[in-house]
PDB file of C-alpha atoms in Angstrom:
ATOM      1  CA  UNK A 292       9.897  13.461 -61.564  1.00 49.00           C
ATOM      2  CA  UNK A 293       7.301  16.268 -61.366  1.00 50.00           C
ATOM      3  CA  UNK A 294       7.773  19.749 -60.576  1.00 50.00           C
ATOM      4  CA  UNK A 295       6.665  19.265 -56.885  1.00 47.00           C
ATOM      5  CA  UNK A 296       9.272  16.370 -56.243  1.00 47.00           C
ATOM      6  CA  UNK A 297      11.808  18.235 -57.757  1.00 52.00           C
ATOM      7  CA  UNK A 298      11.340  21.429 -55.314  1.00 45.00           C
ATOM      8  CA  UNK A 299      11.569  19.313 -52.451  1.00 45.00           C
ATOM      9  CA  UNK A 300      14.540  17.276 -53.850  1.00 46.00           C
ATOM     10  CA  UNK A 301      16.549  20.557 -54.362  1.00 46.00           C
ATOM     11  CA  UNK A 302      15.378  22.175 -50.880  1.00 44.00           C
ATOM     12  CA  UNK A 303      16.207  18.972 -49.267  1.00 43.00           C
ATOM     13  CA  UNK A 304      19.626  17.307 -51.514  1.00 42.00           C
ATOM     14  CA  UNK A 305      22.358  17.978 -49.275  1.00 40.00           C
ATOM     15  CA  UNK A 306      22.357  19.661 -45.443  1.00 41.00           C
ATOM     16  CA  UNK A 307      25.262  20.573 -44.310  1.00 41.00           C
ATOM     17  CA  UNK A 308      25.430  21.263 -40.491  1.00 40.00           C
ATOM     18  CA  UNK A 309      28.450  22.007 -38.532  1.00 42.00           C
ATOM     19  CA  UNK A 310      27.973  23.782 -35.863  1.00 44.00           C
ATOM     20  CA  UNK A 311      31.778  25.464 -34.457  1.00 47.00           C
ATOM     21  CA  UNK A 312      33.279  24.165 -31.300  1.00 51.00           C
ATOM     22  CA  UNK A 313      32.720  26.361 -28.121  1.00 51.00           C
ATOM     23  CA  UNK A 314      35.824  27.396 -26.363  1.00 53.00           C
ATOM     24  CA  UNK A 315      34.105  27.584 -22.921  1.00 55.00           C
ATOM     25  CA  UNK A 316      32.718  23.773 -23.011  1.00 52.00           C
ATOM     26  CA  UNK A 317      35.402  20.751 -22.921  1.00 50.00           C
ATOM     27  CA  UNK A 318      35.208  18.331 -25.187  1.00 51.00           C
ATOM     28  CA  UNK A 319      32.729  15.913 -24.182  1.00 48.00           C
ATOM     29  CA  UNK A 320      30.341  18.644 -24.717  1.00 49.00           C
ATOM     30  CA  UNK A 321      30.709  19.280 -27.990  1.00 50.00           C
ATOM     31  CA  UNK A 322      27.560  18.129 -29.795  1.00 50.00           C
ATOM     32  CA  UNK A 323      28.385  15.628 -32.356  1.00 53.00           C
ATOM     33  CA  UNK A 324      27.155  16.355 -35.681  1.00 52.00           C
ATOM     34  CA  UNK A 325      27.319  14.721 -38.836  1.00 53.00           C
ATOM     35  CA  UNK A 326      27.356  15.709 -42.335  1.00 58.00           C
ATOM     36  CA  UNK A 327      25.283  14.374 -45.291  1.00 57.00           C
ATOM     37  CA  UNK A 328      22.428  14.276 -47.264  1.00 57.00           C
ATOM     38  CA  UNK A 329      18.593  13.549 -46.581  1.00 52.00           C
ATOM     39  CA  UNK A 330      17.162  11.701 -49.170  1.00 51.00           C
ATOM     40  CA  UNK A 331      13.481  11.666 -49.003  1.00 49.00           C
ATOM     41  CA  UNK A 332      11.792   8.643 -50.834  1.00 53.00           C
ATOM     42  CA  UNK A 333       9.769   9.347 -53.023  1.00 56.00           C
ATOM     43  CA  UNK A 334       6.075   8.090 -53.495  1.00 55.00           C
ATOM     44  CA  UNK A 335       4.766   6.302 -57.006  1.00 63.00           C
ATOM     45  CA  UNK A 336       2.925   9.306 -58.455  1.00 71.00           C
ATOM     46  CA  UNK A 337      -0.952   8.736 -59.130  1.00 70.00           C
ATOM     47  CA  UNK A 338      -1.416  10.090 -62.186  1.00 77.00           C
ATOM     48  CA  UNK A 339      -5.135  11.736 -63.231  1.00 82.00           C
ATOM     49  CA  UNK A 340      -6.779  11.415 -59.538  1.00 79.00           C
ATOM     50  CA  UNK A 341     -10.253  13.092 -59.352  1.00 79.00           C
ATOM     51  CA  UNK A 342     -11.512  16.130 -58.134  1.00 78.00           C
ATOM     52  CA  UNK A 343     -11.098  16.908 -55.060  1.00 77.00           C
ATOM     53  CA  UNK A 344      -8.321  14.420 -54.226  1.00 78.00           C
ATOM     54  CA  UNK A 345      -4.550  14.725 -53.518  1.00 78.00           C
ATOM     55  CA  UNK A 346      -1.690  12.216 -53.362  1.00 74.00           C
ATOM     56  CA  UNK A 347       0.283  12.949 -49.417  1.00 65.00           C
ATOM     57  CA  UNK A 348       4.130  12.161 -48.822  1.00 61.00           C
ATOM     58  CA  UNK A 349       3.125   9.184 -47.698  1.00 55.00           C
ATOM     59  CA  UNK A 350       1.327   8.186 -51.156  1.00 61.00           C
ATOM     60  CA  UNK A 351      -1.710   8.301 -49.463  1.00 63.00           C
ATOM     61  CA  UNK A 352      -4.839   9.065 -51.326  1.00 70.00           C
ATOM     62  CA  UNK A 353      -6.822  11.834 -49.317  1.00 67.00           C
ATOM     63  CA  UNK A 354     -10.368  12.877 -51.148  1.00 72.00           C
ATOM     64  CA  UNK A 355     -13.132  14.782 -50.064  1.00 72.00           C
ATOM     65  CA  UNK A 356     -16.777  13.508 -51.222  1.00 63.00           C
ATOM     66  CA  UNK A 357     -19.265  15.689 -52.467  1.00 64.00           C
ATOM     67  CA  UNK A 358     -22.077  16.486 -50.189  1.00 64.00           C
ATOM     68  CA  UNK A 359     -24.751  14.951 -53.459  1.00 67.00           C
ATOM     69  CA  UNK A 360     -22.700  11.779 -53.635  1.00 64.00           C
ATOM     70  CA  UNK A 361     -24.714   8.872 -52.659  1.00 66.00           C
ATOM     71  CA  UNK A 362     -22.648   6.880 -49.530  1.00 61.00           C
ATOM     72  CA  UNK A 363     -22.884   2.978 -49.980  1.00 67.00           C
ATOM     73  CA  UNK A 364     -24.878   1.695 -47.331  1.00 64.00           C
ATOM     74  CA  UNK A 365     -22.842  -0.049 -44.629  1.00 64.00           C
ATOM     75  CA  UNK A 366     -24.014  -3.633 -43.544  1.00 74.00           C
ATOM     76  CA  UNK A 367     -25.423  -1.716 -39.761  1.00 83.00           C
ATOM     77  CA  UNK A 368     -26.860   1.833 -39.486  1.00 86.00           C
ATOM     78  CA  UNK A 369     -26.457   3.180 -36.011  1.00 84.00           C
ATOM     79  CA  UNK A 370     -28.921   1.885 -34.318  1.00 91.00           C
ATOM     80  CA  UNK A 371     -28.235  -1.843 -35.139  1.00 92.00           C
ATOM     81  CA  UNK A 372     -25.012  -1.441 -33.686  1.00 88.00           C
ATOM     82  CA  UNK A 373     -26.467  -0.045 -30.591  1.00 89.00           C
ATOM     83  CA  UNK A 374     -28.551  -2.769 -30.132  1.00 94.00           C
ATOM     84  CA  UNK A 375     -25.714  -5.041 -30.795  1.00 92.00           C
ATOM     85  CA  UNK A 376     -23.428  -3.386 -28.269  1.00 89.00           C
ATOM     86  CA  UNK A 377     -25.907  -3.849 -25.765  1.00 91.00           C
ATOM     87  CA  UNK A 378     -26.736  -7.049 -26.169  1.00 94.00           C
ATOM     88  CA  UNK A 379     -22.877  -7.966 -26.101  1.00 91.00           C
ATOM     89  CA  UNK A 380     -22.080  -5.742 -22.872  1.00 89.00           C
ATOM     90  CA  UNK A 381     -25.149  -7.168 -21.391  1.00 91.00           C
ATOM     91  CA  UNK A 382     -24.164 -10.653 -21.621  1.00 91.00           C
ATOM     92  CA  UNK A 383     -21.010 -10.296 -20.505  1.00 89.00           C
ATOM     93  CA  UNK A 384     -21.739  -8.263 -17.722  1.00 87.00           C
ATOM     94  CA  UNK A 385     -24.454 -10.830 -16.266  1.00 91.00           C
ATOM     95  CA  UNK A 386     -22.608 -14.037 -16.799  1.00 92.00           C
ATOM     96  CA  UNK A 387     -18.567 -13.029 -16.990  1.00 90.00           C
ATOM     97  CA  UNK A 388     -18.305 -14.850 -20.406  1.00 92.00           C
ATOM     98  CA  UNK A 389     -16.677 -12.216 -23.214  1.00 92.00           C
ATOM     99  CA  UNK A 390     -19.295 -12.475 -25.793  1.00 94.00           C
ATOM    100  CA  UNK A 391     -17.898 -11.714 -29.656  1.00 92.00           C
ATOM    101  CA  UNK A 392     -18.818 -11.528 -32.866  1.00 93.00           C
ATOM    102  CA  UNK A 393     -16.582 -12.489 -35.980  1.00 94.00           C
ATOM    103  CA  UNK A 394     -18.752 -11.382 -39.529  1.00 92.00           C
ATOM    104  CA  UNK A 395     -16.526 -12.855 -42.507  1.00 91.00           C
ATOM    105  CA  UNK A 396     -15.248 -16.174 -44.451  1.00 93.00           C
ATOM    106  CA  UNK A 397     -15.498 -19.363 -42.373  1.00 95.00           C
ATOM    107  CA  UNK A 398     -14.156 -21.795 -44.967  1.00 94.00           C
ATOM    108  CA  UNK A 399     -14.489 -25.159 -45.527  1.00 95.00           C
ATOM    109  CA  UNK A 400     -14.364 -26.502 -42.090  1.00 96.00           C
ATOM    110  CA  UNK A 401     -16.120 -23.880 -40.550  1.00 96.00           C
ATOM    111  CA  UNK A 402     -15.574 -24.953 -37.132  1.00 96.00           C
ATOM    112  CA  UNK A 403     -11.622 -25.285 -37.089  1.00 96.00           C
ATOM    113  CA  UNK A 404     -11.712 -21.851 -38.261  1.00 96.00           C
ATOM    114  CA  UNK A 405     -14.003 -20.508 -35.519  1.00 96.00           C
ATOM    115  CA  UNK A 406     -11.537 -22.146 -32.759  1.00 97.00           C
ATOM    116  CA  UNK A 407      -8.845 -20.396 -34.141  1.00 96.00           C
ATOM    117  CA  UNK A 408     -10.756 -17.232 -34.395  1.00 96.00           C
ATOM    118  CA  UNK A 409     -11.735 -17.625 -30.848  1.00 96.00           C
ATOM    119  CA  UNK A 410      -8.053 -18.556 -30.015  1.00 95.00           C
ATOM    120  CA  UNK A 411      -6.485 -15.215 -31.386  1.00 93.00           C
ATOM    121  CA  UNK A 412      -9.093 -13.149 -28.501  1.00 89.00           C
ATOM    122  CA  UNK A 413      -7.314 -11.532 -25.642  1.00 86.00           C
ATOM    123  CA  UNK A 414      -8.666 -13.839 -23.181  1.00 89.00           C
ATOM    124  CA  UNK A 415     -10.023 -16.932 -25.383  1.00 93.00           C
ATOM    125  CA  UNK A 416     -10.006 -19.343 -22.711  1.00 95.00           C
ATOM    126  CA  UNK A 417     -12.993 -16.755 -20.998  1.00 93.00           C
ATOM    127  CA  UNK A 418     -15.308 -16.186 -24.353  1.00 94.00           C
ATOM    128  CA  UNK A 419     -17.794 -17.257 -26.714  1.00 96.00           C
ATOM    129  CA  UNK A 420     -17.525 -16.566 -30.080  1.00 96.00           C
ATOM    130  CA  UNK A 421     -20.523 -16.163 -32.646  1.00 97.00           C
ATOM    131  CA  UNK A 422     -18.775 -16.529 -36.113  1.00 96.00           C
ATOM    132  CA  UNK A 423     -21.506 -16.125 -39.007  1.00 96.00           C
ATOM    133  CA  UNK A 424     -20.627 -16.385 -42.701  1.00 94.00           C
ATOM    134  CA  UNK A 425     -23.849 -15.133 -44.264  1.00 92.00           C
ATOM    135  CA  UNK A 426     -22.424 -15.608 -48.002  1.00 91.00           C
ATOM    136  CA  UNK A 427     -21.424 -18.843 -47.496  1.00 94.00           C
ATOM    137  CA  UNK A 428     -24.943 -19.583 -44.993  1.00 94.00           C
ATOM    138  CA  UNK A 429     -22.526 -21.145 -41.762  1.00 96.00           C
ATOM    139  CA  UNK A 430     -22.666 -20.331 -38.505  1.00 96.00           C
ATOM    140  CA  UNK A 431     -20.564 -21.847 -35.780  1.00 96.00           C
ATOM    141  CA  UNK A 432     -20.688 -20.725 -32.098  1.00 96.00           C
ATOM    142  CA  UNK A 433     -17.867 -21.632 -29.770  1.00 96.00           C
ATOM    143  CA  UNK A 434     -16.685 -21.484 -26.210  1.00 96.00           C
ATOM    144  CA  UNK A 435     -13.477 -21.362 -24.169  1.00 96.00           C
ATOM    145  CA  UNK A 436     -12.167 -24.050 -21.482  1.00 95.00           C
ATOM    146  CA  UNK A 437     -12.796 -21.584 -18.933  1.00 94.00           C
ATOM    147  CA  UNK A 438     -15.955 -21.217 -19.594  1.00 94.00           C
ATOM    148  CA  UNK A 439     -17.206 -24.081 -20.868  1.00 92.00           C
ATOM    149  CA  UNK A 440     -19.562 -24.914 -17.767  1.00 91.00           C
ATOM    150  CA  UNK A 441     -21.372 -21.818 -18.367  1.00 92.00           C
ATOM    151  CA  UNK A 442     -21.388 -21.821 -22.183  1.00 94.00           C
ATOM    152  CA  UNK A 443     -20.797 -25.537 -23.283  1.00 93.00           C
ATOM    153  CA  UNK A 444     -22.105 -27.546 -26.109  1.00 94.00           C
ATOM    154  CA  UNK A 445     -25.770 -27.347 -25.126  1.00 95.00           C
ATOM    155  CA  UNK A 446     -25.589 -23.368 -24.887  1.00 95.00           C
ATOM    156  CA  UNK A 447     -23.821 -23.061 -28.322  1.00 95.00           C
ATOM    157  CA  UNK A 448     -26.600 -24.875 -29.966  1.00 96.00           C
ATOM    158  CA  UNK A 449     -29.284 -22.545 -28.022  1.00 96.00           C
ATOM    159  CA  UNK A 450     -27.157 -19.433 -29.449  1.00 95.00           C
ATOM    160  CA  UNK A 451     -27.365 -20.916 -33.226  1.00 96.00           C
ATOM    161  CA  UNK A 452     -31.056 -22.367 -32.818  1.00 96.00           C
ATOM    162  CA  UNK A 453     -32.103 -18.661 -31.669  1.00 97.00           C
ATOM    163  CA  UNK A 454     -29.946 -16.769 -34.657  1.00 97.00           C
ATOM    164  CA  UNK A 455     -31.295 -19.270 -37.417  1.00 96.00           C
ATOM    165  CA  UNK A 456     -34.944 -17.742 -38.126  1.00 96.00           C
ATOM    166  CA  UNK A 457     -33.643 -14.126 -38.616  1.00 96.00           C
ATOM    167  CA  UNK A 458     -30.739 -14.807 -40.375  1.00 95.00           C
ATOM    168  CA  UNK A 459     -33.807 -16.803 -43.193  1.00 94.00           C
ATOM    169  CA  UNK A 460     -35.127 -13.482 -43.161  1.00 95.00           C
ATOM    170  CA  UNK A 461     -32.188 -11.798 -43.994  1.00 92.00           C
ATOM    171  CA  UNK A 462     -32.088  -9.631 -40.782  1.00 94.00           C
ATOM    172  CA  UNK A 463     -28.809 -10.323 -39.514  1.00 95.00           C
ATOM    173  CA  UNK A 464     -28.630  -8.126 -36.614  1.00 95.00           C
ATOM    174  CA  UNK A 465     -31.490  -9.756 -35.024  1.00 97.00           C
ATOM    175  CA  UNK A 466     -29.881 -13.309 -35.403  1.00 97.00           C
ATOM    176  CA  UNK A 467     -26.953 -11.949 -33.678  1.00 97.00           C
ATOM    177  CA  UNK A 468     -28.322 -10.035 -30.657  1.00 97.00           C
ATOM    178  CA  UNK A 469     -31.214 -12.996 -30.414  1.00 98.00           C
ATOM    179  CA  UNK A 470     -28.373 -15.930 -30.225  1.00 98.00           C
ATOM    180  CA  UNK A 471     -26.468 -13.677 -27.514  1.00 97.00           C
ATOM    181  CA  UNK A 472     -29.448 -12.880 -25.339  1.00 97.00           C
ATOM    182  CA  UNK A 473     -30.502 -16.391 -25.270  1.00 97.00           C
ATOM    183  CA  UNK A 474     -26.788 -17.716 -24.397  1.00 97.00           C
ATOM    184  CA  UNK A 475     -26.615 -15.029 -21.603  1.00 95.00           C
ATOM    185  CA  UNK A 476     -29.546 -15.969 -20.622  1.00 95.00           C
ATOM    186  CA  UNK A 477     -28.726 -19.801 -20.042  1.00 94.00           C
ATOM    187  CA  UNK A 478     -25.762 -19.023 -18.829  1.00 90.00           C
ATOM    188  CA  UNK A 479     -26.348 -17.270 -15.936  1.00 77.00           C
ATOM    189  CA  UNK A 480     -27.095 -18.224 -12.476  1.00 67.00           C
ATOM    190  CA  UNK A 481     -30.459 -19.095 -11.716  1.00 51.00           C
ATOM    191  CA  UNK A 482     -31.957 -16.262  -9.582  1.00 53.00           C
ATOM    192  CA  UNK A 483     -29.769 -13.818 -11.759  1.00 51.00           C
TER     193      UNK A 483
END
């Protein structure tokens, strides 16, 4: 145990609290106390962490990063996401279909899995989910019973025949807001 454990294990090894009974309250007043010990658990130690970093009760790592560090790029800068966003809230503001997105492993039978992505949505029965695996090159896009005259087979294939190009190029964003815009758009009303 290190020196920091052990000042915390002697502040905290046994509490004793008793607090005296008061003469003016009756009995059912009295608070009820108990007497024992508080044992705090205590984390796995991380031995040797960098500069800069510090292990919390919890065993949590917390670190700072250096202003000079490089940052790994994410997959989306801002703007892409933007773009993304509105493409989404546009769709499913025009057409009442809950447009999604699901980036990640797809499996072997890619489109079991996307059902049961789709199925674990708040409201699956109302949306259409886009599920791309770019490492393994699958995309399946998939609709709810509710909205299935809106979105059905014919729509899904619009949504993947629009995302295909860009996703060649390696631009991934534009695949996704592409297949959305063109499902939104042939799934609204005409005159919409």
């Amino acid at each position: 145990m290190n020196m920091a454990m052990e000042a915390i294990q002697d502040t905290v090894d046994t509490v004793d609290t008793a607090i005296a009974p008061n003469p003016e309250r009756t009995r059912l007043e009295d608070l009820q106390v108990q007497r024992g010990e508080i044992l705090v658990p205590a984390a796995p130690v991380v031995e040797n962490l960098p500069l800069g970093a510090a292990q919390t009760s919890s065993g949590r790592i917390s670190a700072v990063r250096f202003l000079d560090e490089p940052v790994e790029k994410l997959p989306f800068d801002k703007d892409d996401l933007i773009r993304l966003d509105d493409a989404l809230t546009f769709g499913t503001r025009t057409t009442g279909v809950k447009f999604t997105i699901y980036l990640g492993e797809l499996g072997d039978n890619a489109n079991d899995r996307a059902f049961d992505l789709l199925d674990s949505l708040d409201d699956p029965d109302h949306s259409a989910l886009i599920a791309v695996s770019p490492g393994e090159r699958k995309i399946e896009v998939v609709s709810g019973a509710g909205v299935v005259g809106k979105v059905g087979d014919r729509i899904c294939q619009l949504g993947v025949t629009a995302a295909v190009p860009a996703f060649r190029e390696g631009k991934l964003i534009d695949g996704l807001v592409a297949a959305v815009k063109v499902m939104s758009a042939a799934a609204r009303p005409v005159g919409h």
